[in-house]
Short mmCIF file of N, CA and C in Angstrom, two decimals:
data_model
loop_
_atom_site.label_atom_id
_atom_site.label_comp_id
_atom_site.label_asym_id
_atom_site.label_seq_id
_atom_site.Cartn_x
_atom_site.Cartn_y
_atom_site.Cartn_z
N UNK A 1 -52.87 74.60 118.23
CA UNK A 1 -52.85 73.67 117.12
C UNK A 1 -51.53 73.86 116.37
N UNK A 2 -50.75 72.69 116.30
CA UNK A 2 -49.70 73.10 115.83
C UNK A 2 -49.81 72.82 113.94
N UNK A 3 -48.61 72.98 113.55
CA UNK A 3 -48.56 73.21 112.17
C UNK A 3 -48.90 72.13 111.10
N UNK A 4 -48.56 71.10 111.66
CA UNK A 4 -49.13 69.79 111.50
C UNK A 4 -50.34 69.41 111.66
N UNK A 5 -51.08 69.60 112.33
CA UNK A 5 -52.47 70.00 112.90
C UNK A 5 -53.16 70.59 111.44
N UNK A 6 -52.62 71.87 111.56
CA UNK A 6 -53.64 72.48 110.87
C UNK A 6 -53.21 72.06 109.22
N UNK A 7 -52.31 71.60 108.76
CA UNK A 7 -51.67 71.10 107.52
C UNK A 7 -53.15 70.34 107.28
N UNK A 8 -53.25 69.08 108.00
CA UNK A 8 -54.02 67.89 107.94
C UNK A 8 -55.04 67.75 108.52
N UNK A 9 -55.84 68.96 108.91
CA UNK A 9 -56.89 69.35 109.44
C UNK A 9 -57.27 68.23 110.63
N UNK A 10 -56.60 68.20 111.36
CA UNK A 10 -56.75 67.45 112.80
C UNK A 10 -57.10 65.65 112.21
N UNK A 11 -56.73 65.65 111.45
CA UNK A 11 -56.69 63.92 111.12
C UNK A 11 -55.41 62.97 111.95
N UNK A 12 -55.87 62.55 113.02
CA UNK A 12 -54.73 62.25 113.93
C UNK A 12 -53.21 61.40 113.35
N UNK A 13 -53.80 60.06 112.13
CA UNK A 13 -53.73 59.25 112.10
C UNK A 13 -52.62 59.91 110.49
N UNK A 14 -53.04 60.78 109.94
CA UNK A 14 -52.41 61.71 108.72
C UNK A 14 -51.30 62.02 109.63
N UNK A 15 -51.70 62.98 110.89
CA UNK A 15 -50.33 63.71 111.35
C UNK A 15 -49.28 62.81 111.80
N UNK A 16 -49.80 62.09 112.51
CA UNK A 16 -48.88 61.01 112.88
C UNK A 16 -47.71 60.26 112.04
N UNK A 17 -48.17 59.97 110.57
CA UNK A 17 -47.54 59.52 109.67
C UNK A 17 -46.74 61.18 109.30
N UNK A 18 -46.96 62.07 109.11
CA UNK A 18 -46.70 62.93 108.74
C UNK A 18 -45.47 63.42 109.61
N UNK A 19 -45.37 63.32 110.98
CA UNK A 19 -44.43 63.84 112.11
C UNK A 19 -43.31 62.73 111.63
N UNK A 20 -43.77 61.23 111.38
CA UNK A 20 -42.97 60.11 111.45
C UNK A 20 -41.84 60.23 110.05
N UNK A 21 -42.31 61.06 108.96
CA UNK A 21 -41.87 60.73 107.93
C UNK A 21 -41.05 62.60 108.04
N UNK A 22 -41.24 63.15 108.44
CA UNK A 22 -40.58 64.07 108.17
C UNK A 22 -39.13 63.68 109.83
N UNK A 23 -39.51 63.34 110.51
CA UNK A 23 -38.55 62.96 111.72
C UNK A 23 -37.52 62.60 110.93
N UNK A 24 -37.89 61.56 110.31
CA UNK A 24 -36.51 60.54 109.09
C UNK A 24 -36.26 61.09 108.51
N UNK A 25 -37.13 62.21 107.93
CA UNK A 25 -36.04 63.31 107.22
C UNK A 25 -34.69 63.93 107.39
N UNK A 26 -35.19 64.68 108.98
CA UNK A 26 -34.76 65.23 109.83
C UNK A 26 -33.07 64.29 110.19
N UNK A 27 -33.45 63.32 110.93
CA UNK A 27 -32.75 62.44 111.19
C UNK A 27 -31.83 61.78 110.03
N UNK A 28 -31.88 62.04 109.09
CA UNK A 28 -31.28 61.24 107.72
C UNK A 28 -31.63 59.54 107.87
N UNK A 29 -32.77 59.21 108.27
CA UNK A 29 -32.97 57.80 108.28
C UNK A 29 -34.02 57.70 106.91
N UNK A 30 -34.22 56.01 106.82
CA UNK A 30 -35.01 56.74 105.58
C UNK A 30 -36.05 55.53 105.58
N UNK A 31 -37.41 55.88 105.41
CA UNK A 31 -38.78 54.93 105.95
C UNK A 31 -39.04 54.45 104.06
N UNK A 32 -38.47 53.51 103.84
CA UNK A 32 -39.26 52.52 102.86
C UNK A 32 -40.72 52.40 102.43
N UNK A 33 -41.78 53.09 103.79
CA UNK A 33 -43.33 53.06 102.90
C UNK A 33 -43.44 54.01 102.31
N UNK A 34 -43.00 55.23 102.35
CA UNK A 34 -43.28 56.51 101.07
C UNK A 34 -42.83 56.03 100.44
N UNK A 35 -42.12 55.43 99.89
CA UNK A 35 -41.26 55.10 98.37
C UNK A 35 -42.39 53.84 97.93
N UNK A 36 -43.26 53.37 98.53
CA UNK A 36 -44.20 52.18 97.91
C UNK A 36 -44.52 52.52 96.82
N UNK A 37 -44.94 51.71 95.96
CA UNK A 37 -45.99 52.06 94.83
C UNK A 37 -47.44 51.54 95.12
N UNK A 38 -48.25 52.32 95.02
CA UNK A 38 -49.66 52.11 95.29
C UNK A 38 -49.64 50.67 95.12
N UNK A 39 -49.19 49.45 94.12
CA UNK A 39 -49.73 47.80 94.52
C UNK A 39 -48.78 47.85 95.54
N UNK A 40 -47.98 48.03 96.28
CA UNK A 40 -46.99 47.67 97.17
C UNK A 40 -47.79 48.17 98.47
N UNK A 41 -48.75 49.22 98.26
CA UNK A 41 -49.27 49.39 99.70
C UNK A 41 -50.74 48.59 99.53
N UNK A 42 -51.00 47.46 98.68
CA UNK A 42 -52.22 46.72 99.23
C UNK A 42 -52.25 46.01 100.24
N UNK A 43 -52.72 46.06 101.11
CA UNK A 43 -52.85 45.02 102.39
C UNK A 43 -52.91 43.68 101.99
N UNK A 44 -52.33 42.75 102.54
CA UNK A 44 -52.47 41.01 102.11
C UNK A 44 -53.80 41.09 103.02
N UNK A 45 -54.17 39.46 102.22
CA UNK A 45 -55.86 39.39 102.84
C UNK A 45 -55.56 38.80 103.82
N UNK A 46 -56.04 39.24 105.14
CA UNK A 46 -55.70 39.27 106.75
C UNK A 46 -56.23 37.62 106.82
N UNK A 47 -55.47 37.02 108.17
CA UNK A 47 -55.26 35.94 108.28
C UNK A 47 -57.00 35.37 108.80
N UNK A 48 -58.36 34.78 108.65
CA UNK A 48 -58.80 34.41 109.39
C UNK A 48 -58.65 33.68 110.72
N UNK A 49 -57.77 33.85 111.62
CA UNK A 49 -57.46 34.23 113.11
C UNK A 49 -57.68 33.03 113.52
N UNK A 50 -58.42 32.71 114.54
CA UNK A 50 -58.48 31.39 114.87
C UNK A 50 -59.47 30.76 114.16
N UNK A 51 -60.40 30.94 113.46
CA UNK A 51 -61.36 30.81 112.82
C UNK A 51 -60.58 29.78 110.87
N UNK A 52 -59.80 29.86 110.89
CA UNK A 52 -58.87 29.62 109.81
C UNK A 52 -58.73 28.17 109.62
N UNK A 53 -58.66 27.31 110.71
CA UNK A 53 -59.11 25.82 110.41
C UNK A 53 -60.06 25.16 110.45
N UNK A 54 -61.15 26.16 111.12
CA UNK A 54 -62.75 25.36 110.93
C UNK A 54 -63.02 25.32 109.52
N UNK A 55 -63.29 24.20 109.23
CA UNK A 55 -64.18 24.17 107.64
C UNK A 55 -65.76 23.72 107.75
N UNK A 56 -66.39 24.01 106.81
CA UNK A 56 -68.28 23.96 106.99
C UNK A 56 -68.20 22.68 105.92
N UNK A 57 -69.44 21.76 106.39
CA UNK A 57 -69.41 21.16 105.26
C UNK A 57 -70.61 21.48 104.26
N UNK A 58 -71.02 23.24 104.19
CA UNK A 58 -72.29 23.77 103.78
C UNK A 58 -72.16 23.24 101.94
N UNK A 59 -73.20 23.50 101.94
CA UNK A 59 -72.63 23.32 99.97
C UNK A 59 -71.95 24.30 99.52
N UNK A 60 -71.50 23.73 98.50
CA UNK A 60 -70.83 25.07 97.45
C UNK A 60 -71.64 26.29 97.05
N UNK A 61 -70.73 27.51 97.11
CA UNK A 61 -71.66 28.66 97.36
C UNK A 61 -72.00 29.56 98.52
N UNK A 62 -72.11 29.18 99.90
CA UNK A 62 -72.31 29.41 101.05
C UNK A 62 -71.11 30.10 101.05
N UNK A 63 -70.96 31.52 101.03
CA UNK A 63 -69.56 32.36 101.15
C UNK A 63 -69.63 33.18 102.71
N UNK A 64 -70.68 32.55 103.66
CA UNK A 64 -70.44 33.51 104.85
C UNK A 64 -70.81 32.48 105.88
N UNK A 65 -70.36 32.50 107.28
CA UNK A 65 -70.86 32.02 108.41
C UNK A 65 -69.36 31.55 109.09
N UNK A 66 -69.87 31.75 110.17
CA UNK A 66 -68.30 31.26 111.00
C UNK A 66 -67.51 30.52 110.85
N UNK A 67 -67.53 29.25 109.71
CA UNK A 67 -66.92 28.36 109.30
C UNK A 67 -66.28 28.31 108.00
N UNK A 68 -65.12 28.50 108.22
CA UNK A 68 -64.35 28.25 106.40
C UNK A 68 -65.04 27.12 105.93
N UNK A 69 -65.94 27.38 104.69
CA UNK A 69 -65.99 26.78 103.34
C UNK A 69 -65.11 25.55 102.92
N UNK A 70 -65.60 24.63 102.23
CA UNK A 70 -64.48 23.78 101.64
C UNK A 70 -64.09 24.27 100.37
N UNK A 71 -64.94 24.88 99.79
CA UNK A 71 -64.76 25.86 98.63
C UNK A 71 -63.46 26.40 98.64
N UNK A 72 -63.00 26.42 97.65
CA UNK A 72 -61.70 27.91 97.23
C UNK A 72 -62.71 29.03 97.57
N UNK A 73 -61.16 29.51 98.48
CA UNK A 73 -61.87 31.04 98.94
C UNK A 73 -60.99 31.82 99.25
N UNK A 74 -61.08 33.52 99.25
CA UNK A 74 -59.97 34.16 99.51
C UNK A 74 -58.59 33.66 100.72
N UNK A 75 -58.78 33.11 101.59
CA UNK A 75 -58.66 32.72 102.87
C UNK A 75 -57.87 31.23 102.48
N UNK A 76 -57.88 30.44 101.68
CA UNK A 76 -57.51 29.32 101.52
C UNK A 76 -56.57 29.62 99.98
N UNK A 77 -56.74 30.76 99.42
CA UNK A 77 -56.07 30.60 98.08
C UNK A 77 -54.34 30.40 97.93
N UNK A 78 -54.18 31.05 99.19
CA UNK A 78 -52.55 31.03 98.63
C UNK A 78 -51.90 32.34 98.37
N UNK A 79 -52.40 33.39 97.88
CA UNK A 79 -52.26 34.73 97.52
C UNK A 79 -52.97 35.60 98.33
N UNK A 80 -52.42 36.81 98.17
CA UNK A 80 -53.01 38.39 98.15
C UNK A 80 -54.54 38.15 97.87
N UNK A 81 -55.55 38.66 98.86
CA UNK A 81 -57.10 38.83 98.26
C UNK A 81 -56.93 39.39 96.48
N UNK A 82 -56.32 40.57 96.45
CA UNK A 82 -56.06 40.80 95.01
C UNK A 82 -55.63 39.55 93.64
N UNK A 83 -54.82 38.98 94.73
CA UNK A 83 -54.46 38.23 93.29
C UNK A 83 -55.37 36.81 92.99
N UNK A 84 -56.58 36.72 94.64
CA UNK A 84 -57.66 35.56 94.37
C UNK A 84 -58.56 36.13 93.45
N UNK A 85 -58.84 37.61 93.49
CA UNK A 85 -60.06 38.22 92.77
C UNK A 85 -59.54 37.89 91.55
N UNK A 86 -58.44 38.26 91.20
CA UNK A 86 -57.99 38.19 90.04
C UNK A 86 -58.28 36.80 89.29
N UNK A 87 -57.49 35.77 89.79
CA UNK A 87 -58.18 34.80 89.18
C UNK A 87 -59.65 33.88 88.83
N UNK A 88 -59.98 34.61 89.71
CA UNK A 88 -61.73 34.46 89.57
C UNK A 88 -61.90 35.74 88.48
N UNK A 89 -61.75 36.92 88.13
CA UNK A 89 -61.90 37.16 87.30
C UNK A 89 -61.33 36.58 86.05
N UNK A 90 -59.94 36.34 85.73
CA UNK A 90 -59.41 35.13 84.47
C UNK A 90 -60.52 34.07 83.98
N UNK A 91 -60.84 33.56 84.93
CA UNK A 91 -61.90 32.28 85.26
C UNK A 91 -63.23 32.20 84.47
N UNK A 92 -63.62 33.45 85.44
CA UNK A 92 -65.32 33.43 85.13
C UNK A 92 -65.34 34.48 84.01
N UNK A 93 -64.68 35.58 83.60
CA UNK A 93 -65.12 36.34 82.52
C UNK A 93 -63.72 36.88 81.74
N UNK A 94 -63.11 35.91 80.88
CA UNK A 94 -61.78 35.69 80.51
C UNK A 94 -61.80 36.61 79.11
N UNK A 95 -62.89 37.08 78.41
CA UNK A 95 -63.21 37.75 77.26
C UNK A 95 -62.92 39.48 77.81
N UNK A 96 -63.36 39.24 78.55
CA UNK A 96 -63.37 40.90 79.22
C UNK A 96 -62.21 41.32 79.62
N UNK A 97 -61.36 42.43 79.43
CA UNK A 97 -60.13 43.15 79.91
C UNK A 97 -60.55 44.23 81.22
N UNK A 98 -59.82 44.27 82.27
CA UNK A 98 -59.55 45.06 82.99
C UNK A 98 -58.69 45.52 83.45
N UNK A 99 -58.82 47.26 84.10
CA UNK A 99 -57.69 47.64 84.65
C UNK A 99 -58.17 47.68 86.30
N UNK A 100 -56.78 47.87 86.98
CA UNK A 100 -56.75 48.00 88.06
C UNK A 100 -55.49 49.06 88.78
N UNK A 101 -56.73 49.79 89.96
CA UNK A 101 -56.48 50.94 90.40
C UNK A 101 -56.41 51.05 91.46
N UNK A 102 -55.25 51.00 92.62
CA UNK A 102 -55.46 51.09 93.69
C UNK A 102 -55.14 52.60 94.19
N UNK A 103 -56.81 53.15 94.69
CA UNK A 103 -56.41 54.95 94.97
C UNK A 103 -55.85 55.57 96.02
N UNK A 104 -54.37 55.88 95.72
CA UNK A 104 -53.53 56.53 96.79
C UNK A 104 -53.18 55.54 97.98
N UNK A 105 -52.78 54.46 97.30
CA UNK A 105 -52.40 53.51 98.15
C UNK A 105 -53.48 53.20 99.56
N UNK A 106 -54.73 53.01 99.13
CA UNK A 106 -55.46 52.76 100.20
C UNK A 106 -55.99 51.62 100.26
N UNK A 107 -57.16 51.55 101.32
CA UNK A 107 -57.08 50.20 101.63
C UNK A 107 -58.80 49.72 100.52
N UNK A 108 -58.52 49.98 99.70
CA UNK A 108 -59.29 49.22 98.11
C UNK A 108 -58.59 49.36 97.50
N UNK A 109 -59.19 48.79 95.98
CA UNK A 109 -58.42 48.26 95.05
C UNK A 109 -59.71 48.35 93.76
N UNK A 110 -59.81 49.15 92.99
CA UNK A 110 -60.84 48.51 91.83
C UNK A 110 -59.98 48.35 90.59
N UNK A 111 -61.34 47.47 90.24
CA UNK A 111 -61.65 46.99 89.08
C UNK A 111 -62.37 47.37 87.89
N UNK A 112 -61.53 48.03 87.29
CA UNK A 112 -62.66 48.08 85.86
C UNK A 112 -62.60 47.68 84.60
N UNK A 113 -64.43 46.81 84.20
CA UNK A 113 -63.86 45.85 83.00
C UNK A 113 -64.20 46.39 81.59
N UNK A 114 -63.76 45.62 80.86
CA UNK A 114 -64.00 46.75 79.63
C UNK A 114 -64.69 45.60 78.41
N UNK A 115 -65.71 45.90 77.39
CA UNK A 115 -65.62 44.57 76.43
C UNK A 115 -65.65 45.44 75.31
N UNK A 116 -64.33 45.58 74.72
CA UNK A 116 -64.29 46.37 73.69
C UNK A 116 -63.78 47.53 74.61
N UNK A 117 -64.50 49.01 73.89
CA UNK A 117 -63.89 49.97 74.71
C UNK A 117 -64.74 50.82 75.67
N UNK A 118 -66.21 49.56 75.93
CA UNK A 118 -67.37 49.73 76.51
C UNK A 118 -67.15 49.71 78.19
N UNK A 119 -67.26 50.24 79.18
CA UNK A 119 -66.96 49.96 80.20
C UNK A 119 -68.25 49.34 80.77
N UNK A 120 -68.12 48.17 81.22
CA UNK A 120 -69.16 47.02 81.40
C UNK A 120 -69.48 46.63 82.93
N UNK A 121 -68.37 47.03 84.02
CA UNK A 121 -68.12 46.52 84.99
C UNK A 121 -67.69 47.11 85.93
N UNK A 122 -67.78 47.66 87.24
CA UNK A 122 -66.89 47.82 87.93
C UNK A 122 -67.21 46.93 89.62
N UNK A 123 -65.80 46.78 89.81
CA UNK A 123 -65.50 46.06 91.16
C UNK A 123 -64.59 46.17 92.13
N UNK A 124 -65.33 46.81 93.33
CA UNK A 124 -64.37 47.42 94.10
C UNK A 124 -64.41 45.94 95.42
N UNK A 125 -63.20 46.36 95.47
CA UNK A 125 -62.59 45.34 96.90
C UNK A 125 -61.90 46.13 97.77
N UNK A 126 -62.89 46.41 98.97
CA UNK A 126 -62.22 47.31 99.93
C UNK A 126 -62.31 46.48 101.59
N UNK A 127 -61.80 47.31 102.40
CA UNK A 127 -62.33 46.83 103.71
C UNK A 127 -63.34 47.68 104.07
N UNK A 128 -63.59 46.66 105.22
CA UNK A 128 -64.76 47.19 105.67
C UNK A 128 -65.13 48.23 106.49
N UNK A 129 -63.42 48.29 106.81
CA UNK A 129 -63.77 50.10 107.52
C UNK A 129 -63.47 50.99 106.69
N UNK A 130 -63.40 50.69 105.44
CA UNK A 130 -63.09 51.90 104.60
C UNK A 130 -64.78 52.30 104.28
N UNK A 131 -64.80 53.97 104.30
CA UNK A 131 -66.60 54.35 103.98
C UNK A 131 -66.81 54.79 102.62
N UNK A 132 -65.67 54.65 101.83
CA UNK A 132 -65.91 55.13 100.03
C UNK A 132 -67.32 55.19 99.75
N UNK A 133 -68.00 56.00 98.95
CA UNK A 133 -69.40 55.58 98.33
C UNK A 133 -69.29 55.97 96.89
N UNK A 134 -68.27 56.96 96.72
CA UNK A 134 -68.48 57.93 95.53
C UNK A 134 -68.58 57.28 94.30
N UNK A 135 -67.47 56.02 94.31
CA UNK A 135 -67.25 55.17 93.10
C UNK A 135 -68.64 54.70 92.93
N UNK A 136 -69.22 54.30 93.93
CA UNK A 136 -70.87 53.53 93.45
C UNK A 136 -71.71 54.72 93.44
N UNK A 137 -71.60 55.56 93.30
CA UNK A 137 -72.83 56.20 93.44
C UNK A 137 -72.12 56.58 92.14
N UNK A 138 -71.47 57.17 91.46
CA UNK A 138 -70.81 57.52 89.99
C UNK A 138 -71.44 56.55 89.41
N UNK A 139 -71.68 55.23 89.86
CA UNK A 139 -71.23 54.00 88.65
C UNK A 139 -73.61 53.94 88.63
N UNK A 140 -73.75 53.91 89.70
CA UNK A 140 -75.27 54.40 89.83
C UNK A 140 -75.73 55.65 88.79
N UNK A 141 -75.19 56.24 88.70
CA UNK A 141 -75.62 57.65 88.37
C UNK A 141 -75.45 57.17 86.38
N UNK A 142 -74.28 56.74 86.42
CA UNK A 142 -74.40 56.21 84.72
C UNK A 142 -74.41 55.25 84.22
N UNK A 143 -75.09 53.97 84.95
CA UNK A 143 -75.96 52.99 84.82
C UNK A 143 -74.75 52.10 84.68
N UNK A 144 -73.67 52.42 85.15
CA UNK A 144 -72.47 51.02 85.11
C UNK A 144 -73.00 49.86 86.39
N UNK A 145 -73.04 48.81 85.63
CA UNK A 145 -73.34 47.79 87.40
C UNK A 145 -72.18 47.81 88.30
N UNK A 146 -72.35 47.79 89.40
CA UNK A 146 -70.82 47.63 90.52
C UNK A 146 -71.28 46.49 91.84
N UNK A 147 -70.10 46.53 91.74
CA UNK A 147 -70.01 45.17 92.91
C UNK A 147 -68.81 45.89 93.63
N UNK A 148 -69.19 45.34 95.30
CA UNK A 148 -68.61 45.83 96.21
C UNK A 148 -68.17 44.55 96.99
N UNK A 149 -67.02 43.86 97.07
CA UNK A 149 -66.19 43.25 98.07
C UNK A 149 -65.69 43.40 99.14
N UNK A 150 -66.14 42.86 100.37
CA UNK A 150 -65.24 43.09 102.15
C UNK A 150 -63.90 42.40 101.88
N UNK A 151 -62.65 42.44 102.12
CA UNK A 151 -61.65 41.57 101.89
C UNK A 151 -61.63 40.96 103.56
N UNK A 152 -62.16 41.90 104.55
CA UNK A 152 -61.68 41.24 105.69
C UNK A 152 -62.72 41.57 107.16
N UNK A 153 -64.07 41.08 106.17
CA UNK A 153 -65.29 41.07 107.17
C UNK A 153 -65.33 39.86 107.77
N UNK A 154 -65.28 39.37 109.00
CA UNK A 154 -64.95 38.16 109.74
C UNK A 154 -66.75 37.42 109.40
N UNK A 155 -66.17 36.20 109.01
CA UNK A 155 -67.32 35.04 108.09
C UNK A 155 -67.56 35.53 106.98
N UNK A 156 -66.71 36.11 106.15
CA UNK A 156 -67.45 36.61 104.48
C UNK A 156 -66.38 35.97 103.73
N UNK A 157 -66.55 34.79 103.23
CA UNK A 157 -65.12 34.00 103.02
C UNK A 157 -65.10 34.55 101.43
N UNK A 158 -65.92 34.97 100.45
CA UNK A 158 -65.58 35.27 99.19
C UNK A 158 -65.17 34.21 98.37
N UNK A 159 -66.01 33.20 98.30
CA UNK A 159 -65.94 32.01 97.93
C UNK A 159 -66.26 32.15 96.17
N UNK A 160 -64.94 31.12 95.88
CA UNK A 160 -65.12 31.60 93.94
C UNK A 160 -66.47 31.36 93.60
N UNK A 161 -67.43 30.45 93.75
CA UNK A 161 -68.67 30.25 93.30
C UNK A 161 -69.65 31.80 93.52
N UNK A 162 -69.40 32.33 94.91
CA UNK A 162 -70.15 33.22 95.18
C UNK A 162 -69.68 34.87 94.30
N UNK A 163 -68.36 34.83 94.16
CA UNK A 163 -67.68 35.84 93.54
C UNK A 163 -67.88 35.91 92.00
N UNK A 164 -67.75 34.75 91.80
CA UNK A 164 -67.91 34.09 89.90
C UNK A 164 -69.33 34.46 89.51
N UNK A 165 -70.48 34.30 90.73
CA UNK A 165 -71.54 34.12 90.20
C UNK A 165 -72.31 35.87 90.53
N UNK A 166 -71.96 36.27 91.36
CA UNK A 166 -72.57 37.90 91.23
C UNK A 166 -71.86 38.85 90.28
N UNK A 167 -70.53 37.99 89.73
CA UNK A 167 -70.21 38.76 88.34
C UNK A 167 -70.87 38.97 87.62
N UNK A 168 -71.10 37.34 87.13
CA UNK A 168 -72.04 36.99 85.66
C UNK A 168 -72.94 37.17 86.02
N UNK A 169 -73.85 37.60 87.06
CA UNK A 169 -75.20 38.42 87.26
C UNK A 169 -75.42 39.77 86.92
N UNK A 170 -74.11 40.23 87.46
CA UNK A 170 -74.04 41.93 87.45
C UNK A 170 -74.04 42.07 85.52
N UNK A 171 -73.24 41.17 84.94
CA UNK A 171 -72.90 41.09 83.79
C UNK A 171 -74.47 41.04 82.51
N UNK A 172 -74.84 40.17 83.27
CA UNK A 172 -76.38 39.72 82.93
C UNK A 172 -76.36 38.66 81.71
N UNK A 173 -75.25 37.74 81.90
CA UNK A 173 -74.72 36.29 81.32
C UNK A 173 -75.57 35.24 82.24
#
């Protein structure tokens, strides 16, 4: 096991980045993603693939099934999944302030809302191969409501009606 190995306790995918970024060291070249800032390493919301010009003509609301929505939806907005959530948050709960935290440049992003200096909300937007639980089970444990977002579960279009409306549920508006 080499030194790298045991640094990163056999995490292939750690060492790898780890061999790559010290090589450029080595080499005097110089890799632009360590210097990111955690919003700079959010993933854009992945392209729905071929699936991207079917539209449903389901009603408004219907945020999942093999067919893009006619609805505004992450997928049709124009932006970063981040910056669709965002405006669905502006939108649907414009009284409320939040911050946003993306941890160690990974692949989520939360949300937490505040009314006053009450913390009222939290909303994580991750993928779906990410296995986080801790944030919800914290937010469980001291009765904060949380909502959990796929940014890039194939048919989960995250349609503003469907996003707007498990807010103001979680909210209890």
């Amino acid at each position: 096991m080499g030194f790298l190995s045991k640094l990163f306790g056999g995490d292939k995918a750690v060492e790898k980045a780890a061999k790559s970024i010290l090589s450029n060291i080595l080499n005097g070249t110089s890799d632009n993603t360590a210097q990111k800032t955690p919003e700079q390493n959010i993933p854009e919301s992945p392209a729905p693939q071929d699936w991207a010009e079917s539209y449903d003509d389901s009603p408004s609301g219907v945020s999942y099934g093999s067919r893009m929505p006619a609805e505004e939806n992450q997928f049709n907005y124009g932006g970063s999944f981040s910056e669709y959530f965002e405006s669905v948050f502006s939108s649907c709960c414009p009284d409320l302030r939040y911050e946003k935290s993306v941890p160690g440049g990974s692949r989520r992003v939360i949300y937490v809302f505040y009314a006053g200096m009450e913390r009222v909300l939290v909303v994580e937007v991750m993928s779906e191969k990410c296995s986080a639980k801790k944030l919800r089970n914290d937010c469980r444990r001291s009765g904060t409501p949380y909502l959990r977002f796929y940014y890039d579960h194939h048919g989960w279009w995250n349609t503003r009606s469907y996003v707007s409306g498990r807010i103001t549920a979680a909210l209890g508006r």
